[in-house]
mmCIF file of C-alpha atoms and ligand atoms in Angstrom:
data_model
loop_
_atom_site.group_PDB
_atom_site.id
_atom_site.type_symbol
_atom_site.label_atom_id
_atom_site.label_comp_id
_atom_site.label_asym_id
_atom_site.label_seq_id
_atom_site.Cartn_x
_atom_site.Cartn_y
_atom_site.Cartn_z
ATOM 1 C CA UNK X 743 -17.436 -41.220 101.866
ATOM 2 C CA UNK X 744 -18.590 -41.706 105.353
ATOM 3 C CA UNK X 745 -19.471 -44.367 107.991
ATOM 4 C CA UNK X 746 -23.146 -44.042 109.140
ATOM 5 C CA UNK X 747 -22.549 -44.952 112.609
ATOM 6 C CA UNK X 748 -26.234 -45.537 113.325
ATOM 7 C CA UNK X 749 -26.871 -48.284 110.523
ATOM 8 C CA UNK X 750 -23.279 -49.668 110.688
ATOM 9 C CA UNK X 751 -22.851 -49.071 106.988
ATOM 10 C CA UNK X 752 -20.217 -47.497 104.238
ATOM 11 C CA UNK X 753 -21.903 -44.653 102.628
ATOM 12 C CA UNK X 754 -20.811 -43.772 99.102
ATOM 13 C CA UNK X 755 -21.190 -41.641 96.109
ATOM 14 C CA UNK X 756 -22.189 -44.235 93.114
ATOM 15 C CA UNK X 757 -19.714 -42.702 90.735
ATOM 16 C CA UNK X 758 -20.611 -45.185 87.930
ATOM 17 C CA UNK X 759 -24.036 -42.969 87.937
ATOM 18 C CA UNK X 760 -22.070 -39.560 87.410
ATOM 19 C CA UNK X 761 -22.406 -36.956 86.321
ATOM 20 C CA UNK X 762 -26.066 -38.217 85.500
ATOM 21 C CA UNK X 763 -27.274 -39.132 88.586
ATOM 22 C CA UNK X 764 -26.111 -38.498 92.102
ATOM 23 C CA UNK X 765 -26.835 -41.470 93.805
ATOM 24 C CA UNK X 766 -25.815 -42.769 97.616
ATOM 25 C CA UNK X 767 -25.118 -45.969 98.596
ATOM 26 C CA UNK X 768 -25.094 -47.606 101.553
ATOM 27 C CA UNK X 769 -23.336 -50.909 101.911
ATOM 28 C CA UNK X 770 -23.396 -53.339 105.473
ATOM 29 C CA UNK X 771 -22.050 -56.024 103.858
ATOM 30 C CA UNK X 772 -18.896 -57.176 102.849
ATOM 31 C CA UNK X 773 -19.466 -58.390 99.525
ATOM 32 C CA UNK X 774 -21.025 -55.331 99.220
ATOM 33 C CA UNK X 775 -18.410 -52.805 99.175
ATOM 34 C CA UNK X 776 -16.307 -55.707 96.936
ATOM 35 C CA UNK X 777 -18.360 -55.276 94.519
ATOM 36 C CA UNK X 778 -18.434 -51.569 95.078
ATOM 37 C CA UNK X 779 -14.791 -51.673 94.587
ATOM 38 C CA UNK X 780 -14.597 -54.075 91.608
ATOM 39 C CA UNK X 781 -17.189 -51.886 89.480
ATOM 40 C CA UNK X 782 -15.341 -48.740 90.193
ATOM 41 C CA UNK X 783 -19.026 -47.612 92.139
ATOM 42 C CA UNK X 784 -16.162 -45.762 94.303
ATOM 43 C CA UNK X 785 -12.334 -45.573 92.801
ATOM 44 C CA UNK X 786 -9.439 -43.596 93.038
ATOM 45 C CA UNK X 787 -6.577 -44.859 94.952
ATOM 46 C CA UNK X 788 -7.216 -43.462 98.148
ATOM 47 C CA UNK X 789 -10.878 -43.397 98.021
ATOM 48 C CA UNK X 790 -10.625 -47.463 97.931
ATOM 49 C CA UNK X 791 -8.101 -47.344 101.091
ATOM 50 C CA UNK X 792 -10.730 -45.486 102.518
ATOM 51 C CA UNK X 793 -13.814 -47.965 101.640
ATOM 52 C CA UNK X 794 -11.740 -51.007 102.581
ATOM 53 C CA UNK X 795 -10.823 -49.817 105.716
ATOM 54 C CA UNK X 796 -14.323 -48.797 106.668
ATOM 55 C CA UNK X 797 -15.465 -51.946 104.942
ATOM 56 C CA UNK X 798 -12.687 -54.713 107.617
ATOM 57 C CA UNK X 799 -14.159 -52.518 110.633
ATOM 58 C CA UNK X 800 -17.730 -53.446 109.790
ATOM 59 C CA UNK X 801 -16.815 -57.228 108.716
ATOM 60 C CA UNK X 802 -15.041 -57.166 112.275
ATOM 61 C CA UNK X 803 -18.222 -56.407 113.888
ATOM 62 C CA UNK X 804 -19.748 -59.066 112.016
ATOM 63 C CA UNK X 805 -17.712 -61.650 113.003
ATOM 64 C CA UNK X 806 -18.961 -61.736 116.425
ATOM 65 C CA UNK X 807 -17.014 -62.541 119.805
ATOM 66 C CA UNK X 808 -16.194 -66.330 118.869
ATOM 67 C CA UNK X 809 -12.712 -67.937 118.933
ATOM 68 C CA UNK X 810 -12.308 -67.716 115.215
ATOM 69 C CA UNK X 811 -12.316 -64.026 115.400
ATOM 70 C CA UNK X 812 -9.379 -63.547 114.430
ATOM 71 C CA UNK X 813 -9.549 -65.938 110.963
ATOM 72 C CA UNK X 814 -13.052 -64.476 110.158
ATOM 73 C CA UNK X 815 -11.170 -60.997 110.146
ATOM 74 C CA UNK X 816 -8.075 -62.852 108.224
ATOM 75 C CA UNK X 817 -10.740 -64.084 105.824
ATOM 76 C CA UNK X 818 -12.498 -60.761 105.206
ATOM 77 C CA UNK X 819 -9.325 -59.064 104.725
ATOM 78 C CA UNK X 820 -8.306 -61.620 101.857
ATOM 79 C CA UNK X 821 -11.393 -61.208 100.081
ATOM 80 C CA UNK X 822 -11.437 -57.373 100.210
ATOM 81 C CA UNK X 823 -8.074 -57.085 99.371
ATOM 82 C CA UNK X 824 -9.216 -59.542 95.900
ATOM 83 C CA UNK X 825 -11.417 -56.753 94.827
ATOM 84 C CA UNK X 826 -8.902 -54.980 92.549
ATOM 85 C CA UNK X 827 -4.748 -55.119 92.169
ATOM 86 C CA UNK X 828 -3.557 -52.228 91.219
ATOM 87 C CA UNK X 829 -3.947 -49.630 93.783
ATOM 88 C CA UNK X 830 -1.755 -50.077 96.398
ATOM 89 C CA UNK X 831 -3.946 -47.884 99.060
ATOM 90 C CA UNK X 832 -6.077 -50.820 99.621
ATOM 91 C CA UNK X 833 -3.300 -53.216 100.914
ATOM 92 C CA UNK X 834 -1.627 -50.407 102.907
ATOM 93 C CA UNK X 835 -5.299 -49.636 104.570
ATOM 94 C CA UNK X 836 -6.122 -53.208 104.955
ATOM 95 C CA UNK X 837 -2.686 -53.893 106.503
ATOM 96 C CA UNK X 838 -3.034 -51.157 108.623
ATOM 97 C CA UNK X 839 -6.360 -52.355 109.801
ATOM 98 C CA UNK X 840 -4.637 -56.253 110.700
ATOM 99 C CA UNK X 841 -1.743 -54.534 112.282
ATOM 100 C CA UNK X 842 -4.458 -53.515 114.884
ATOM 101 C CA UNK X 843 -6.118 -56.909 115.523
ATOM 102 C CA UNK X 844 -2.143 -58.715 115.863
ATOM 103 C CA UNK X 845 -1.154 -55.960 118.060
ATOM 104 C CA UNK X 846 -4.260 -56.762 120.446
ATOM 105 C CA UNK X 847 -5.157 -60.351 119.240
ATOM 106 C CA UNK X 848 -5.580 -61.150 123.696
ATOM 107 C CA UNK X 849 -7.863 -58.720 123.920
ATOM 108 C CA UNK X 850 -11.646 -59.439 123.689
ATOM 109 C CA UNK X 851 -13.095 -59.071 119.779
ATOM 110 C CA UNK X 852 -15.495 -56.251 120.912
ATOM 111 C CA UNK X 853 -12.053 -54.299 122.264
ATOM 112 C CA UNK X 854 -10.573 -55.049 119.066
ATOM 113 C CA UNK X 855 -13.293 -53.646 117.381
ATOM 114 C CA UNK X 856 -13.509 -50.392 119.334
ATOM 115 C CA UNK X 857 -10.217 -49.949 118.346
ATOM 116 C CA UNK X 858 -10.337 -50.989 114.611
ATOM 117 C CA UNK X 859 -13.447 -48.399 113.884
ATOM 118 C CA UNK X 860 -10.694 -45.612 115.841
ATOM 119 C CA UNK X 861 -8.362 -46.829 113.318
ATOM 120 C CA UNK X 862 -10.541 -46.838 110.001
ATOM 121 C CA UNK X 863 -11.819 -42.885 110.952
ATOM 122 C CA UNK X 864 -8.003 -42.410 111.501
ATOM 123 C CA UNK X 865 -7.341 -43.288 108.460
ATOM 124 C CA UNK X 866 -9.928 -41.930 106.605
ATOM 125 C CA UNK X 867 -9.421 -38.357 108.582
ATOM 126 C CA UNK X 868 -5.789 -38.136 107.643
ATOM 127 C CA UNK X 869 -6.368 -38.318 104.250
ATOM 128 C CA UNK X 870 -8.497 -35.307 104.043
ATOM 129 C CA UNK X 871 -5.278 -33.797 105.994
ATOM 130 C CA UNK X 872 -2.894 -35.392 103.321
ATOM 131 C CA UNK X 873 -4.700 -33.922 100.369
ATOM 132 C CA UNK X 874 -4.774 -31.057 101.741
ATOM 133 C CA UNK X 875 -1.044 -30.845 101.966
ATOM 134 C CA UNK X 876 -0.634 -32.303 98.823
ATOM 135 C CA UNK X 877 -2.623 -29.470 97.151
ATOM 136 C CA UNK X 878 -0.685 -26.679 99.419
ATOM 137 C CA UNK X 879 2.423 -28.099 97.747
ATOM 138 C CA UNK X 880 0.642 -28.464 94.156
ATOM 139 C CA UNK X 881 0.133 -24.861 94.417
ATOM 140 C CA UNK X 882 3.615 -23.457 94.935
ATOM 141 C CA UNK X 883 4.193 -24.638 91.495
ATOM 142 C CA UNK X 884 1.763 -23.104 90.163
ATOM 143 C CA UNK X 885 0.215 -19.557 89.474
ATOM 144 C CA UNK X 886 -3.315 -17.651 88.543
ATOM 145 C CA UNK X 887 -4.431 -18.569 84.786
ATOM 146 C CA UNK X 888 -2.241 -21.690 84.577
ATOM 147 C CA UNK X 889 -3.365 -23.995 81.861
ATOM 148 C CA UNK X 890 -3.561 -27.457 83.822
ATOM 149 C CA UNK X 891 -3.711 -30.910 81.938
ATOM 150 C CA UNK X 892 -5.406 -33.781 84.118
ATOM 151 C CA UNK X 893 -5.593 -37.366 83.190
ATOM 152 C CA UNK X 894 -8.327 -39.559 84.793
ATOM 153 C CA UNK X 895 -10.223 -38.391 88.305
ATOM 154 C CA UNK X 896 -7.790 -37.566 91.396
ATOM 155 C CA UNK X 897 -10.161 -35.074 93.179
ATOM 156 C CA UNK X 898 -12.529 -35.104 95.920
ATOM 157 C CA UNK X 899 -14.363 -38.481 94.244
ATOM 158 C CA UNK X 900 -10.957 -40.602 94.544
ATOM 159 C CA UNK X 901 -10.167 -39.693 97.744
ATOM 160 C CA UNK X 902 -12.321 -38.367 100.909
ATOM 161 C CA UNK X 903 -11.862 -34.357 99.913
ATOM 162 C CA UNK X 904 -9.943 -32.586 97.876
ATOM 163 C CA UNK X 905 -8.276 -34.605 95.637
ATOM 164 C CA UNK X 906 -4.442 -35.226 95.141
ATOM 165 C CA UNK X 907 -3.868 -34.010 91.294
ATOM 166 C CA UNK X 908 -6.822 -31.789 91.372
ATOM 167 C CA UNK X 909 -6.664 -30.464 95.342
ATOM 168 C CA UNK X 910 -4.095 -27.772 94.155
ATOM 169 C CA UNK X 911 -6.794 -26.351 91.475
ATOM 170 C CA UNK X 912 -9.346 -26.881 94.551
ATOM 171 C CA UNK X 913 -7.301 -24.772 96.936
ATOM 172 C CA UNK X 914 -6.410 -22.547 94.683
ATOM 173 C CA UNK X 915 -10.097 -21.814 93.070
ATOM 174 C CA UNK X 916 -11.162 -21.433 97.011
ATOM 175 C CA UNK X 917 -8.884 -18.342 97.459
ATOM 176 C CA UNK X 918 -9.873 -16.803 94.514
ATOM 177 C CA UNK X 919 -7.083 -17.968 92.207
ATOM 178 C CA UNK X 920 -8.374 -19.004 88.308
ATOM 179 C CA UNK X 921 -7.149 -22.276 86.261
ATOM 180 C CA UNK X 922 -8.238 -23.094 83.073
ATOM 181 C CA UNK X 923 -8.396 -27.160 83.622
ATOM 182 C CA UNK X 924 -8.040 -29.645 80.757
ATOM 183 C CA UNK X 925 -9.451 -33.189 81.681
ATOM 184 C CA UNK X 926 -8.788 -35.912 79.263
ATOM 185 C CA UNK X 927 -11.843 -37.875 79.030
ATOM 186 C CA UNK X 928 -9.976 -40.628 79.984
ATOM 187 C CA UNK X 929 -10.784 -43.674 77.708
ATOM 188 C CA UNK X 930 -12.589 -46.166 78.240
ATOM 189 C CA UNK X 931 -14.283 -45.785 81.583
ATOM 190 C CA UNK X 932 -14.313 -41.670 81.368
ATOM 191 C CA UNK X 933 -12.899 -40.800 84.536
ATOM 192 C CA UNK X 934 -12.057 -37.437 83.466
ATOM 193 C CA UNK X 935 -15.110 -36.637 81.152
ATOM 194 C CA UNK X 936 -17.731 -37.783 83.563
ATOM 195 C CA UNK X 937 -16.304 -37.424 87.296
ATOM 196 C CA UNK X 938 -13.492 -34.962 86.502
ATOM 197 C CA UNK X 939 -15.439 -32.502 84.503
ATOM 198 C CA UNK X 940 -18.324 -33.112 87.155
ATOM 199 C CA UNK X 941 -16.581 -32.221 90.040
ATOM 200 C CA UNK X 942 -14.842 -29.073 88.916
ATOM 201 C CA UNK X 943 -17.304 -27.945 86.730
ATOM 202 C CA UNK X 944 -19.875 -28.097 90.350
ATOM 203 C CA UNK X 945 -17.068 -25.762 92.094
ATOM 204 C CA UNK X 946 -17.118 -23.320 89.278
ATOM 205 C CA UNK X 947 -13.538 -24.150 88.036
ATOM 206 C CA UNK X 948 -12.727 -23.101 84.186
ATOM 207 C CA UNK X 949 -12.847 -26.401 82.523
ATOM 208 C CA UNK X 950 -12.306 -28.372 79.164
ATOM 209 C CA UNK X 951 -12.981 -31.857 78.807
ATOM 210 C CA UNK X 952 -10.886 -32.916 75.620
ATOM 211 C CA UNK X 953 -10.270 -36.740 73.891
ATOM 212 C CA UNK X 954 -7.563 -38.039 75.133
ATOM 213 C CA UNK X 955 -6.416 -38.117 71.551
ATOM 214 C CA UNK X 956 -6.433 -34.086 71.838
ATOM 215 C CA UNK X 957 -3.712 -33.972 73.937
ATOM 216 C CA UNK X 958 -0.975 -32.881 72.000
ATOM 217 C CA UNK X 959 -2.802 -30.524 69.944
ATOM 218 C CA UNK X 960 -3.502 -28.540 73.415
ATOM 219 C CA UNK X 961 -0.259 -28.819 74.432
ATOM 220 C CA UNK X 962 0.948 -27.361 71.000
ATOM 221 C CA UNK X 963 -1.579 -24.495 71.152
ATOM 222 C CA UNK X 964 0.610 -23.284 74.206
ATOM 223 C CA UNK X 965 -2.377 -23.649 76.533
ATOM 224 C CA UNK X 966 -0.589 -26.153 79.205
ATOM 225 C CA UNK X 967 1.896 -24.702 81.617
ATOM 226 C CA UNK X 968 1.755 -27.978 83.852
ATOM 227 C CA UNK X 969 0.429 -31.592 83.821
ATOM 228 C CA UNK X 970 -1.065 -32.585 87.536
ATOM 229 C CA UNK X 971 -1.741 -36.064 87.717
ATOM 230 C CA UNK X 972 -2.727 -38.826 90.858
ATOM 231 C CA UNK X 973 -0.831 -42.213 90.703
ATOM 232 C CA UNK X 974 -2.276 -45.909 91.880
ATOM 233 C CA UNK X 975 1.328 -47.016 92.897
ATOM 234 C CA UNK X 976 4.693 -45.665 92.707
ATOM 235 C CA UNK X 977 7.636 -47.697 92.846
ATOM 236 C CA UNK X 978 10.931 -47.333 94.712
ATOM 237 C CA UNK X 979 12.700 -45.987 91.310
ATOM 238 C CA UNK X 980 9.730 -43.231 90.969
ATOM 239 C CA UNK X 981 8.308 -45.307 88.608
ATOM 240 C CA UNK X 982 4.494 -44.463 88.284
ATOM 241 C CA UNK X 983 1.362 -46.952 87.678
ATOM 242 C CA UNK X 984 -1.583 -44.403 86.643
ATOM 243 C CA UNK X 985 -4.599 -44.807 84.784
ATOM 244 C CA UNK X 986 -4.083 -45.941 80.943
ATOM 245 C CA UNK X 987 -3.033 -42.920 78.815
ATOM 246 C CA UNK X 988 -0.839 -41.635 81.287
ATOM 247 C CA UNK X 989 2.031 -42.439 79.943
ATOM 248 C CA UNK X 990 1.706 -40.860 76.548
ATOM 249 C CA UNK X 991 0.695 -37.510 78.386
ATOM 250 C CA UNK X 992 4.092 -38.032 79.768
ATOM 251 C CA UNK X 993 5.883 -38.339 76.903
ATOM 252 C CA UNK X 994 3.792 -35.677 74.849
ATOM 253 C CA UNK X 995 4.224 -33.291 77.844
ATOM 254 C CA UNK X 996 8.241 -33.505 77.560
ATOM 255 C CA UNK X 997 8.382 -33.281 74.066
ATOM 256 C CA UNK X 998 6.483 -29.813 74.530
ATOM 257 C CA UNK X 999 8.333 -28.938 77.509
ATOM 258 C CA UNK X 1000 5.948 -28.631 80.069
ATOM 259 C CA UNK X 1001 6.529 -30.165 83.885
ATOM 260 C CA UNK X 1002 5.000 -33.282 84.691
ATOM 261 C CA UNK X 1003 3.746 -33.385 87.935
ATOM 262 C CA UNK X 1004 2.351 -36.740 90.022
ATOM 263 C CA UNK X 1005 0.871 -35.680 93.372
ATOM 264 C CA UNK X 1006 0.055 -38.711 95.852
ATOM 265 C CA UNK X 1007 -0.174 -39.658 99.441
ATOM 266 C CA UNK X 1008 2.904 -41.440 101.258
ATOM 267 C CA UNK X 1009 0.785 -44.490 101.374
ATOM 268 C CA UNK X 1010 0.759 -44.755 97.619
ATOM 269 C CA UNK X 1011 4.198 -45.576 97.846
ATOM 270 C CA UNK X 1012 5.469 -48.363 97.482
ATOM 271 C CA UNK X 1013 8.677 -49.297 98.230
ATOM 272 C CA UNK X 1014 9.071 -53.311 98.328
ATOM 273 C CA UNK X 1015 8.440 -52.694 94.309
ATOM 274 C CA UNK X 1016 12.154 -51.488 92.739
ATOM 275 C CA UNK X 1017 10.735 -50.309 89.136
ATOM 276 C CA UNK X 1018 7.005 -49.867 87.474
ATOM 277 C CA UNK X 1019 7.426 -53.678 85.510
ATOM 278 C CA UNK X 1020 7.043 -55.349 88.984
ATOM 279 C CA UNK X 1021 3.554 -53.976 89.835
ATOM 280 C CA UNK X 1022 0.365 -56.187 88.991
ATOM 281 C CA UNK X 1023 -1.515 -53.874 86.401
ATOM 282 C CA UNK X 1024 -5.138 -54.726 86.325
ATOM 283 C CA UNK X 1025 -7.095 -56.145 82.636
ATOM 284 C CA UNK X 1026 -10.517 -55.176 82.490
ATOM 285 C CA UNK X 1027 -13.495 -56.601 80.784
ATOM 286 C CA UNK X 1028 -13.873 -56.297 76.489
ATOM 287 C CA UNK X 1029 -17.517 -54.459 77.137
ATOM 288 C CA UNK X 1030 -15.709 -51.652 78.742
ATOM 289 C CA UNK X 1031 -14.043 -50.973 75.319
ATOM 290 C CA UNK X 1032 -16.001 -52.097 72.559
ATOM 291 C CA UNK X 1033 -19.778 -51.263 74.258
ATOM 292 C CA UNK X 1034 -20.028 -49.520 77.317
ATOM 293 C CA UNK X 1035 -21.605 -45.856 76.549
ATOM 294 C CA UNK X 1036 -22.668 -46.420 73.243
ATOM 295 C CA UNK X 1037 -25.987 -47.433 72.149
ATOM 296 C CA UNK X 1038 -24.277 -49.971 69.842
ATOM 297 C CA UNK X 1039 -21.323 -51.692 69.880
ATOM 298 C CA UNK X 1040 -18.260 -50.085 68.249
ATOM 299 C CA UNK X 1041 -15.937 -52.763 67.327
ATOM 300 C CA UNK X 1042 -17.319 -56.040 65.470
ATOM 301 C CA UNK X 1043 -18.491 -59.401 68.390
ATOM 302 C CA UNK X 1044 -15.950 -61.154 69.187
ATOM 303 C CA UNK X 1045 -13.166 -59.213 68.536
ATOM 304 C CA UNK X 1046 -9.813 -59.755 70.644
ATOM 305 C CA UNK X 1047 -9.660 -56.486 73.090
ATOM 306 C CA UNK X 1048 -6.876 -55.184 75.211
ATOM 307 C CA UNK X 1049 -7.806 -53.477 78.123
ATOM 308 C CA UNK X 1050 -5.652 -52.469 80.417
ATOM 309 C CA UNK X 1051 -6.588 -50.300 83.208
ATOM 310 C CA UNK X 1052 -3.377 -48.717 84.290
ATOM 311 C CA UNK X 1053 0.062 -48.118 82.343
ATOM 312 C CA UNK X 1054 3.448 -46.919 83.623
ATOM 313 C CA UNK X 1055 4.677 -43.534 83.645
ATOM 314 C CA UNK X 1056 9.093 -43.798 83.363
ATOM 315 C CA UNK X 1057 10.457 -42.360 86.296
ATOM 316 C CA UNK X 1058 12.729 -40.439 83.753
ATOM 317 C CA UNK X 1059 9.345 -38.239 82.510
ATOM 318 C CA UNK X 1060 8.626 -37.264 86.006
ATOM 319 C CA UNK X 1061 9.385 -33.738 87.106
ATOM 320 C CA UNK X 1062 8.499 -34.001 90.750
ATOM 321 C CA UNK X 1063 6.136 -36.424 93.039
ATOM 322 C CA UNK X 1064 3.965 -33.968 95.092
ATOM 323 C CA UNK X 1065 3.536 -35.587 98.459
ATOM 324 C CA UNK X 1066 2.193 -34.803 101.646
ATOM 325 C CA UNK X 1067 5.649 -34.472 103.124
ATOM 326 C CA UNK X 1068 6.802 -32.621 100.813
ATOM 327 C CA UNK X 1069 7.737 -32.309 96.968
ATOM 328 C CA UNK X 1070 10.628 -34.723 95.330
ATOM 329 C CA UNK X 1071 12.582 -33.776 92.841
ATOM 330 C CA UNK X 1072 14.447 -36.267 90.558
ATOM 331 C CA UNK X 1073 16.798 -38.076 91.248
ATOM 332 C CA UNK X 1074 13.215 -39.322 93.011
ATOM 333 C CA UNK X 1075 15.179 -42.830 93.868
ATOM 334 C CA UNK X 1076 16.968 -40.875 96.669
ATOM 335 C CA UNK X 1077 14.407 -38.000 97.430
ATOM 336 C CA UNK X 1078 11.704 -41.272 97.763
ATOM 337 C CA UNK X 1079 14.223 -43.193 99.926
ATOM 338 C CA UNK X 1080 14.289 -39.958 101.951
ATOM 339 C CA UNK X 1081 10.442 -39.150 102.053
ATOM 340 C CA UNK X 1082 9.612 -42.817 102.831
ATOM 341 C CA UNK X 1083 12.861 -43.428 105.596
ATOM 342 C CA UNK X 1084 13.976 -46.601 103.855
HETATM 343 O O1 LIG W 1339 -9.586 -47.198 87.751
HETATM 344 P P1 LIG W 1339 -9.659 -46.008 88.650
HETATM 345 O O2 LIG W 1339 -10.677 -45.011 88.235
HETATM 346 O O3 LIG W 1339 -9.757 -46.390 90.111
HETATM 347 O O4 LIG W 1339 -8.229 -45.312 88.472
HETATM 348 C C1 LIG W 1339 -7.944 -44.177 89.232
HETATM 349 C C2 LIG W 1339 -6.662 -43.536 88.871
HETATM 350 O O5 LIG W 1339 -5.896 -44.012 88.056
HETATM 351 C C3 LIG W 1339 -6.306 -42.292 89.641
HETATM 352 O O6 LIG W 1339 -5.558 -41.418 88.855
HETATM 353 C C4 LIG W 1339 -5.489 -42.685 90.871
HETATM 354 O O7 LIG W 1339 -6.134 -43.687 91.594
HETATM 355 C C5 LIG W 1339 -5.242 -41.532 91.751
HETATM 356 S S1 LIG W 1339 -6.703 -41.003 92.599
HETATM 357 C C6 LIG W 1339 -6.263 -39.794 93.699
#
């Protein structure tokens, strides 16, 4: 994920055409990267921080150097910040990015822009740094020939490089270490299947997509030492909101015995939420579940579906949250009141 400097545009991978077809976009306009957001044509927590920020930078330069600077930049904010509600990344980037324009709101627009497109590469450069620590981390809790259970896509596609659940497999496959990775295909939208699979399978890493279904049967074969996993929001009790189906590895993983892990950034964090039931978890459309990928549709027209995108993990089934400052250990109340400086 870039900004092309030279056509003022947000350059993505379309990950709704992987592994098929690898596809750029790039996106000038606002709606644009909305709708990039919305149909998951770049995901991943961090990734949409990163494509929002990029995305309030270019709608800044849009809005021109009239007096209603400030509301056209209020405005675009509001409607990026509709494109999905789960992920807290994109509020803390988008915040970030306001905090800018108040802090400066006498200077000129075309200062305030200057300073918002410092801001947006600042924030997309320290989250190739944050990764990286994340996986650094990751790795001291692991060793060569783990068995590694993944749930959805937290590598390089959801966030600028590297990953967050997968950057310890990364940086451990570029010094020569060997994993043999399990990615659930991650029902409905196939997150770990299609993008997962993909993106480790491209860097040479030992890998085994299974149905998500299949997960306890690995487990029970002895062939997981650890569970890595990326998060969408974690709340102030170490509650964590992750992609559907996380929850069950969870549980399945501490009925087998075998450590949990959640690696995120800091700014997936969220501490104004006190347990998992407070945060917003997004419903997505019927077609996801009942057509999308198959030549025909698999449950009868009309049918009632539930589909929702994102469940919550219990703090309780939680081993440690892998962060970039460090690892917490439970009680992760207290260790996250620490980390964060509340
Ligand atoms: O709906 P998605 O594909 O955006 O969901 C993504 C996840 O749930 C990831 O696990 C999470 O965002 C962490 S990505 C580093």
């Amino acid at each position: 994920m870039a900004l092309d400097e030279e056509r003022q545009a947000l350059v993505i991978i379309d990950q709704t055409k992987l592994p098929g077809r690898m596809e750029l976009l790039s996106l000038t306009e606002t709606e644009e990267i909305h709708r990039a957001i919305r149909l998951l044509q770049v995901r991943g927590a961090p990734a949409i921080g990163v494509a929002a920020a990029i995305g309030i930078y270019l709608a800044a330069r849009k809005a021109g150097n009239g007096g209603d600077f400030y509301e056209r930049f209020m405005d675009a904010k509001e409607y990026l910040a509709s494109a999905r509600p789960t992920a807290v990344n994109l509020f803390w980037a988008l915040d970030r990015m306001a905090a800018v324009v108040t802090a400066h709101r006498e200077l000129p627009p075309a200062e305030i822009t200057a300073l918002l497109r410092v801001e947006a590469l600042a924030i997309r450069d320290e989250d190739i740094a944050m990764c990286r620590a994340i996986g650094e981390y990751g790795l001291s809790l692991i060793k060569d020939g783990d068995g590694i259970l993944t749930h959805c896509n937290a590598g390089h596609l959801a966030t600028v490089r590297y990953g967050t659940a997968l950057a310890p497999i990364h940086l451990g496959h570029e010094r020569g270490m060997g994993f043999r990775v399990y990615t659930d295909e991650t029902r409905p939208l196939l997150q770990g299947a299609r993008l997962s699979a993909f993106e480790l399978v491209s860097h040479g890493v030992d890998t085994t997509v299974i149905c998500d279904n299949m997960a306890s049967q690995v487990m029970k074969n002895g062939w997981i030492d650890a569970v890595f996993v990326g998060a969408d929001r974690i709340a102030a009790n170490g509650d964590v909101c992750n992609k559907i189906g996380t929850s069950g590895v969870a549980i399945l993983a501490k009925h087998y015995g075998i450590p949990f892990y959640v690696c995120a950034p800091s700014s997936t964090i969220d501490m104004k939420i006190a347990g998992g039931g407070d945060i917003p978890i997004e419903e997505r459309g019927a077609g996801e579940v009942t057509e999308m990928w198959y030549r025909e549709p698999v449950a009868p027209a009309g049918v009632r579906v539930y589909n929702p995108a994102f469940d919550i993990t219990d703090h309780e089934l939680v081993g440690a949250i892998i962060t970039e400052r460090g690892i917490i250990r439970p009680p992760l109340a207290d260790g996250l009141r620490q980390v964060m400086g509340d």
